[in-house]
XYZ file of C-alpha atoms in Angstrom:
461
model
C -12.894 18.120 42.988
C -13.740 16.587 39.585
C -10.372 14.869 39.577
C -8.354 18.026 40.238
C -6.366 18.653 43.422
C -8.570 20.801 45.640
C -6.738 24.109 45.196
C -6.565 23.659 41.423
C -10.199 22.595 41.282
C -11.241 25.786 43.035
C -9.933 27.643 39.993
C -10.696 25.258 37.142
C -14.157 24.131 38.184
C -15.502 27.188 39.941
C -13.997 29.912 37.723
C -13.444 28.306 34.303
C -15.851 25.376 33.907
C -18.906 27.550 34.366
C -22.187 27.675 32.459
C -21.710 28.944 28.925
C -17.953 28.561 29.054
C -15.564 25.586 29.293
C -18.100 22.846 30.007
C -19.237 19.984 27.805
C -22.524 21.672 26.925
C -20.884 24.789 25.507
C -17.338 23.755 24.622
C -18.059 23.996 20.879
C -18.301 27.757 21.351
C -15.304 27.819 23.700
C -12.522 26.562 21.463
C -13.534 22.929 21.916
C -12.186 22.918 25.470
C -13.959 21.442 28.475
C -12.448 21.914 31.924
C -15.244 20.167 33.820
C -12.906 17.413 34.971
C -9.203 16.609 35.018
C -9.826 13.946 32.370
C -11.610 16.437 30.105
C -8.700 18.862 30.394
C -6.427 16.256 28.844
C -8.734 15.707 25.893
C -7.428 19.027 24.576
C -9.151 21.657 22.446
C -9.543 22.578 18.785
C -5.866 23.480 18.518
C -4.590 20.501 20.485
C -3.208 20.183 23.996
C -3.754 23.126 26.341
C -1.632 21.732 29.173
C 1.695 19.933 28.742
C 2.720 18.149 31.965
C 5.933 19.572 33.441
C 5.903 22.503 30.971
C 3.855 25.504 32.054
C 5.947 27.544 29.607
C 4.462 25.528 26.732
C 0.947 25.199 28.177
C -1.186 27.836 26.524
C -3.914 27.604 29.144
C -1.487 29.627 31.269
C -1.119 32.338 28.620
C -4.817 33.210 28.645
C -5.270 33.357 32.426
C -2.078 35.306 33.127
C -2.056 39.107 33.350
C 1.211 39.466 35.283
C 4.447 40.338 33.464
C 6.635 38.432 35.908
C 4.733 35.193 35.206
C 5.419 34.987 31.489
C 3.226 35.277 28.424
C -0.121 37.078 28.618
C -2.566 36.738 25.728
C -6.022 38.101 25.005
C -8.806 37.436 25.611
C -8.066 37.133 29.303
C -9.858 34.213 30.928
C -12.304 33.903 32.564
C -14.110 35.991 29.933
C -16.346 38.602 31.552
C -15.208 37.339 34.939
C -12.781 38.388 37.623
C -9.207 37.840 36.507
C -7.140 35.337 38.443
C -4.910 36.652 41.179
C -1.141 36.461 40.986
C -1.191 33.599 43.500
C -3.790 31.681 41.490
C -1.831 31.943 38.250
C 1.355 30.924 40.047
C -0.464 27.984 41.624
C -1.570 26.739 38.185
C 1.929 27.140 36.763
C 3.522 25.298 39.685
C 0.937 22.524 39.407
C 1.700 22.069 35.703
C 5.468 22.191 36.264
C 5.023 19.360 38.763
C 3.263 17.246 36.131
C -0.337 18.565 36.462
C -1.308 15.499 38.542
C -4.867 14.498 39.308
C -6.107 14.430 42.887
C -4.951 10.804 42.997
C -1.470 11.643 41.751
C -1.987 10.397 38.195
C -0.033 12.200 35.488
C -1.350 12.333 31.946
C 0.615 10.296 29.412
C 2.665 8.627 32.119
C 5.864 6.756 31.302
C 5.066 3.724 29.143
C 7.717 1.884 27.146
C 5.037 0.573 24.779
C 3.460 3.930 23.984
C 3.343 4.792 20.287
C 4.592 8.339 19.730
C 5.671 10.703 17.048
C 8.169 13.518 17.447
C 8.300 16.866 15.631
C 11.312 19.191 15.637
C 10.672 22.901 16.180
C 13.547 24.705 14.492
C 12.712 28.136 15.858
C 12.611 27.147 19.509
C 15.120 24.318 20.116
C 12.392 21.995 21.338
C 10.834 18.770 20.157
C 7.106 18.256 20.462
C 6.210 14.737 21.602
C 2.823 13.407 20.476
C 0.866 10.481 21.854
C -0.237 8.616 18.728
C -3.397 7.127 20.237
C -4.937 10.460 21.248
C -3.014 12.488 18.645
C -2.273 15.064 21.351
C 1.004 16.752 22.235
C 2.073 15.184 25.533
C 5.565 16.542 26.259
C 8.163 19.056 25.079
C 11.872 18.153 25.060
C 14.553 20.834 25.246
C 17.413 20.137 22.848
C 20.766 21.711 22.044
C 23.793 22.533 24.160
C 24.276 26.312 24.006
C 21.986 28.194 26.412
C 20.305 31.151 24.770
C 21.262 30.079 21.234
C 18.857 28.624 18.700
C 20.776 25.669 17.276
C 17.966 24.728 14.879
C 17.017 21.073 15.467
C 16.758 19.935 11.869
C 16.619 16.178 11.394
C 15.305 13.592 13.802
C 15.244 9.799 13.688
C 14.245 6.936 15.971
C 16.439 3.870 16.232
C 15.012 0.829 14.408
C 14.066 -0.782 17.747
C 12.290 2.412 18.835
C 14.284 2.748 22.054
C 16.200 5.901 21.184
C 15.676 9.219 19.454
C 18.475 11.092 17.678
C 18.574 14.805 16.827
C 20.999 16.822 14.711
C 21.189 20.587 14.284
C 21.511 22.940 11.309
C 23.527 25.332 13.498
C 25.080 23.026 16.048
C 27.969 20.769 16.932
C 26.416 17.593 18.360
C 24.109 14.698 17.722
C 21.955 14.091 20.799
C 20.514 10.761 21.946
C 17.286 10.480 23.971
C 15.515 7.584 25.666
C 12.059 7.299 24.057
C 10.422 5.796 27.150
C 11.307 8.732 29.399
C 12.177 11.287 26.690
C 15.315 12.068 28.682
C 18.802 12.807 27.362
C 21.129 9.802 27.259
C 24.176 11.552 25.851
C 25.667 13.241 22.810
C 28.537 13.126 20.346
C 30.629 16.170 19.468
C 30.821 16.279 15.672
C 32.078 19.913 15.459
C 30.020 22.869 14.316
C 28.204 22.516 11.035
C 24.892 22.619 9.248
C 23.988 19.036 10.080
C 20.930 18.367 7.942
C 20.256 14.659 7.490
C 21.213 11.240 8.807
C 20.733 7.543 8.214
C 20.926 4.878 10.932
C 22.081 1.282 10.548
C 19.419 -1.459 10.852
C 20.997 -2.680 14.104
C 20.919 0.859 15.510
C 24.630 0.900 16.274
C 25.954 3.387 13.724
C 24.882 6.400 11.690
C 26.087 8.656 8.912
C 25.345 12.386 9.223
C 25.539 15.032 6.491
C 26.869 18.575 6.947
C 25.242 20.872 4.380
C 28.012 23.442 3.985
C 29.781 24.459 0.783
C 32.659 22.313 2.038
C 30.467 19.468 3.204
C 31.389 16.580 5.433
C 29.892 13.228 6.346
C 30.317 12.044 9.931
C 30.388 8.332 10.741
C 29.391 7.847 14.385
C 29.072 5.022 16.894
C 25.656 5.459 18.512
C 26.219 2.849 21.215
C 29.466 4.249 22.543
C 28.685 7.849 21.536
C 31.893 8.435 19.616
C 32.870 9.960 16.296
C 34.532 7.183 14.284
C 35.495 9.031 11.111
C 34.831 12.290 9.277
C 34.682 12.100 5.481
C 35.554 15.090 3.295
C 36.356 15.564 -0.386
C 36.807 19.130 -1.575
C 35.658 18.733 -5.182
C 32.859 16.242 -4.528
C 31.431 17.348 -1.192
C 29.656 20.559 -2.176
C 26.420 21.354 -0.334
C 25.611 17.727 0.321
C 22.144 17.283 1.763
C 19.965 14.171 1.495
C 21.141 10.706 2.468
C 19.817 7.176 2.408
C 21.399 3.755 2.791
C 20.798 0.214 1.651
C 19.425 -2.250 4.161
C 22.807 -3.955 4.496
C 24.307 -0.536 5.316
C 27.051 -1.024 2.744
C 26.024 1.653 0.243
C 25.095 5.295 0.800
C 23.379 7.644 -1.627
C 23.886 11.358 -0.973
C 22.514 14.343 -2.899
C 24.533 17.414 -3.843
C 21.757 19.955 -3.447
C 23.173 22.776 -5.581
C 24.178 20.725 -8.576
C 23.216 17.915 -10.929
C 24.635 14.847 -9.238
C 24.432 12.470 -6.344
C 27.154 10.457 -4.675
C 27.108 6.691 -4.390
C 29.445 5.687 -1.580
C 30.620 2.152 -0.905
C 31.013 1.876 2.869
C 31.573 -1.880 3.052
C 34.663 -0.783 4.918
C 33.517 2.504 6.452
C 37.081 3.484 7.267
C 37.994 3.283 3.558
C 34.965 4.572 1.635
C 34.816 4.555 -2.158
C 33.056 7.462 -3.899
C 31.225 7.403 -7.228
C 29.433 10.309 -8.916
C 26.058 9.761 -10.597
C 24.828 12.603 -12.803
C 21.046 12.825 -12.573
C 20.717 14.387 -16.056
C 22.029 11.929 -18.684
C 24.497 13.483 -21.100
C 25.679 16.174 -18.709
C 28.875 16.269 -16.698
C 28.824 16.730 -12.947
C 28.599 20.372 -11.937
C 27.421 22.650 -9.157
C 25.293 24.988 -11.235
C 22.569 26.191 -8.898
C 18.843 26.531 -9.732
C 18.629 23.921 -12.484
C 17.922 20.596 -10.761
C 19.123 20.902 -7.164
C 18.581 17.363 -5.833
C 17.351 17.701 -2.260
C 16.434 14.293 -0.875
C 16.782 10.675 -1.940
C 14.823 7.565 -0.982
C 15.137 3.899 -1.909
C 12.049 1.889 -2.785
C 11.235 -0.756 -0.152
C 12.521 -3.525 -2.441
C 15.640 -1.440 -3.202
C 15.260 -1.823 -6.978
C 14.786 1.922 -7.498
C 15.682 5.203 -5.895
C 13.845 8.504 -6.032
C 15.408 11.972 -6.036
C 13.446 15.169 -5.348
C 14.735 18.054 -7.472
C 13.706 21.291 -5.828
C 14.477 23.657 -8.721
C 13.114 21.593 -11.628
C 10.002 20.588 -9.636
C 10.256 16.899 -10.328
C 11.097 13.536 -8.848
C 13.664 11.598 -10.831
C 13.499 7.815 -10.605
C 16.568 5.644 -11.137
C 17.086 1.918 -11.641
C 19.410 0.926 -8.845
C 21.200 -1.982 -10.545
C 22.749 0.301 -13.178
C 21.923 3.816 -11.905
C 20.034 4.620 -15.115
C 17.256 7.201 -15.283
C 13.914 5.414 -15.367
C 11.399 8.240 -15.308
C 10.931 11.929 -14.571
C 7.766 12.640 -12.569
C 6.594 16.284 -12.542
C 5.387 17.369 -9.097
C 4.545 20.624 -7.300
C 6.735 23.635 -6.653
C 9.865 23.094 -4.541
C 9.709 19.352 -3.781
C 11.715 18.466 -0.703
C 11.264 15.525 1.648
C 10.398 12.005 0.510
C 9.035 9.179 2.638
C 7.542 5.867 1.570
C 5.149 3.381 3.093
C 5.969 -0.296 3.510
C 2.269 -1.110 3.887
C 0.870 0.841 0.938
C 2.618 1.337 -2.455
C 2.967 5.060 -1.864
C 5.783 7.551 -1.931
C 4.981 10.926 -0.365
C 6.711 14.123 -1.504
C 6.287 17.488 0.213
C 6.201 20.462 -2.171
C 6.739 23.379 0.169
C 5.996 26.285 -2.183
C 3.199 24.846 -4.314
C 0.648 27.668 -4.784
C -3.046 27.381 -3.927
C -6.178 29.373 -4.735
C -5.898 30.989 -1.309
C -2.703 33.071 -0.972
C -2.749 32.502 2.781
C -1.918 28.840 2.214
C 0.913 27.268 0.274
C 2.218 23.746 -0.237
C 1.130 20.270 -1.244
C 2.013 16.616 -0.813
C 2.260 14.481 -3.939
C 1.375 10.815 -3.595
C 3.219 8.610 -6.084
C 2.669 4.889 -6.570
C 6.240 3.622 -6.380
C 5.337 0.496 -8.367
C 3.622 2.171 -11.339
C 5.498 5.488 -10.974
C 2.253 7.424 -11.412
C 0.918 10.286 -9.306
C -2.223 8.951 -7.631
C -3.232 12.003 -5.621
C -2.226 15.529 -4.696
C -2.950 16.407 -1.072
C -3.627 20.102 -0.612
C -5.684 21.323 2.321
C -4.724 24.497 4.161
C -1.016 23.773 4.222
C 1.435 26.444 5.317
C 4.813 25.390 3.901
C 4.950 21.658 4.714
C 8.532 20.420 4.764
C 9.089 17.173 6.663
C 6.707 14.237 6.617
C 6.243 11.053 8.633
C 4.681 7.735 7.614
C 3.229 5.661 10.458
C 2.280 2.344 8.854
C 1.259 0.752 12.137
C -1.348 3.404 12.910
C -2.157 4.258 9.277
C -1.170 7.904 9.623
C 0.630 10.401 7.445
C 2.023 13.178 9.662
C 2.585 16.583 8.068
C 4.142 19.502 9.988
C 3.450 22.977 8.608
C 6.211 25.525 9.148
C 3.881 28.543 8.848
C 6.823 30.934 8.591
C 5.291 33.316 6.033
C 4.017 36.540 7.664
C 0.954 36.271 5.415
C 0.226 32.695 6.442
C -2.626 31.605 8.715
C -2.661 33.441 12.033
C -1.597 31.160 14.904
C -3.993 30.635 17.776
C -1.327 31.757 20.231
C 2.306 32.768 20.637
C 4.885 30.407 22.074
C 7.499 31.091 24.721
C 10.016 31.605 21.885
C 7.999 34.245 20.093
C 7.745 33.909 16.336
C 4.913 32.211 14.472
C 3.669 28.875 15.718
C 3.263 26.101 13.195
C 0.886 23.185 13.187
C 0.564 19.494 12.401
C -2.004 17.847 10.135
C -2.799 14.153 9.723
C -3.929 12.038 6.775
C -5.484 8.561 6.962
C -3.279 6.226 4.917
C -6.232 3.934 4.195
C -8.229 6.629 2.417
C -5.650 9.351 1.717
C -8.118 11.784 3.281
C -7.291 14.360 5.951
C -8.316 13.584 9.525
C -11.312 15.882 9.859
C -10.936 18.931 12.101
C -7.437 17.926 13.204
C -4.938 20.767 13.477
C -2.475 20.624 16.372
C -0.660 23.894 16.951
C 2.941 23.528 18.093
C 5.945 25.771 18.653
C 7.900 27.716 16.047
C 8.863 26.195 12.679
C 7.877 22.509 12.979
C 10.105 20.754 10.490
C 10.822 17.017 10.634
C 9.073 13.936 12.037
C 10.187 10.700 13.709
C 7.942 7.730 14.502
C 8.238 5.564 17.610
C 6.316 2.274 17.850
């Protein structure tokens, strides 16, 4: 029945895809959703995917047809609008169908396993899940549960794909492990116990075998891990130097690390030519000062090397600037004023752009806050300020292959834009926006709602 299994089609086609409702002819007035066929269902709606295969709990189609407390979330308006509500058995049938992959009548499952599929991943800090997007359709295709403590929110914070794209790694701001996932199946491969901490950032070696992870506590640590054998190799600590360490980057030869001390005026330059015997050097980001941990003056958050590694860029979240340094002598090259509370930095290898999220940059509409500054990393000039209905953008992803800039919006302010729906975790859903790297213009009418507090992005080619 229009590509649906018969029992599902009896509901979707005969009760939902009716004249004036979720059909092609009237979908513009029905949230952009057509349910005429199984294929149309998986084209999504104005707010993105309505059904996530294998995850009825994250499929908001279920929320609007359910009126039974034992079957999970119920949201208004109840669908079908002005029609007879679905029975308990009908709602349960839809949920079971989705939890079994929401197959078509021929057994096809949307976004089936494909090792060559381009994807991007977004962490949801408030729900311990990762949203998996199919890059071609720009639709959410899966949700991955992360963390190890049932019932606890461990706050998935940073996320990275291995350089070969085969694996995904996740660390937690309130957790004790780094988890490794297969990016073809999005299934857990294993994890490394690194002890409890506020694990905020990581950098992975070009061969994908090792990583350094940063614990953002007042007595910070840096974990050196073997990603192939899933073992902790060494834990670095230094009481006077390791104070609220946060951002990290590494040279392409993986012999030098740069790490920011977020509540101070310095960064660390660490020689890890022999990672078992690291050598630490302090670089003060304000010439003439001595290293200190005086909060609310500069507060270097993140650091990024230019693609040619001649310069590095430091976002300073309290002074609202990006400081640029010459790498060969660690001298200050330029101070670039940016928006309020600059945080994450990502660059493009294809275009000469450095992108900086400014999470608290005000707008003319108090409902929205945040901007993304675009800096030419060759001329060190701001070329554009992106600001279009942001709600506290934090992380950012650059997809050079598909010419996309991916911007998650946390939307954690109570006065921010009202979400379309509630997630299984409660709280305020966030959303993802996209920018075309060719034009630096927003993808028109694209706003994909996801779970609570979307934070960081990883790209898989």
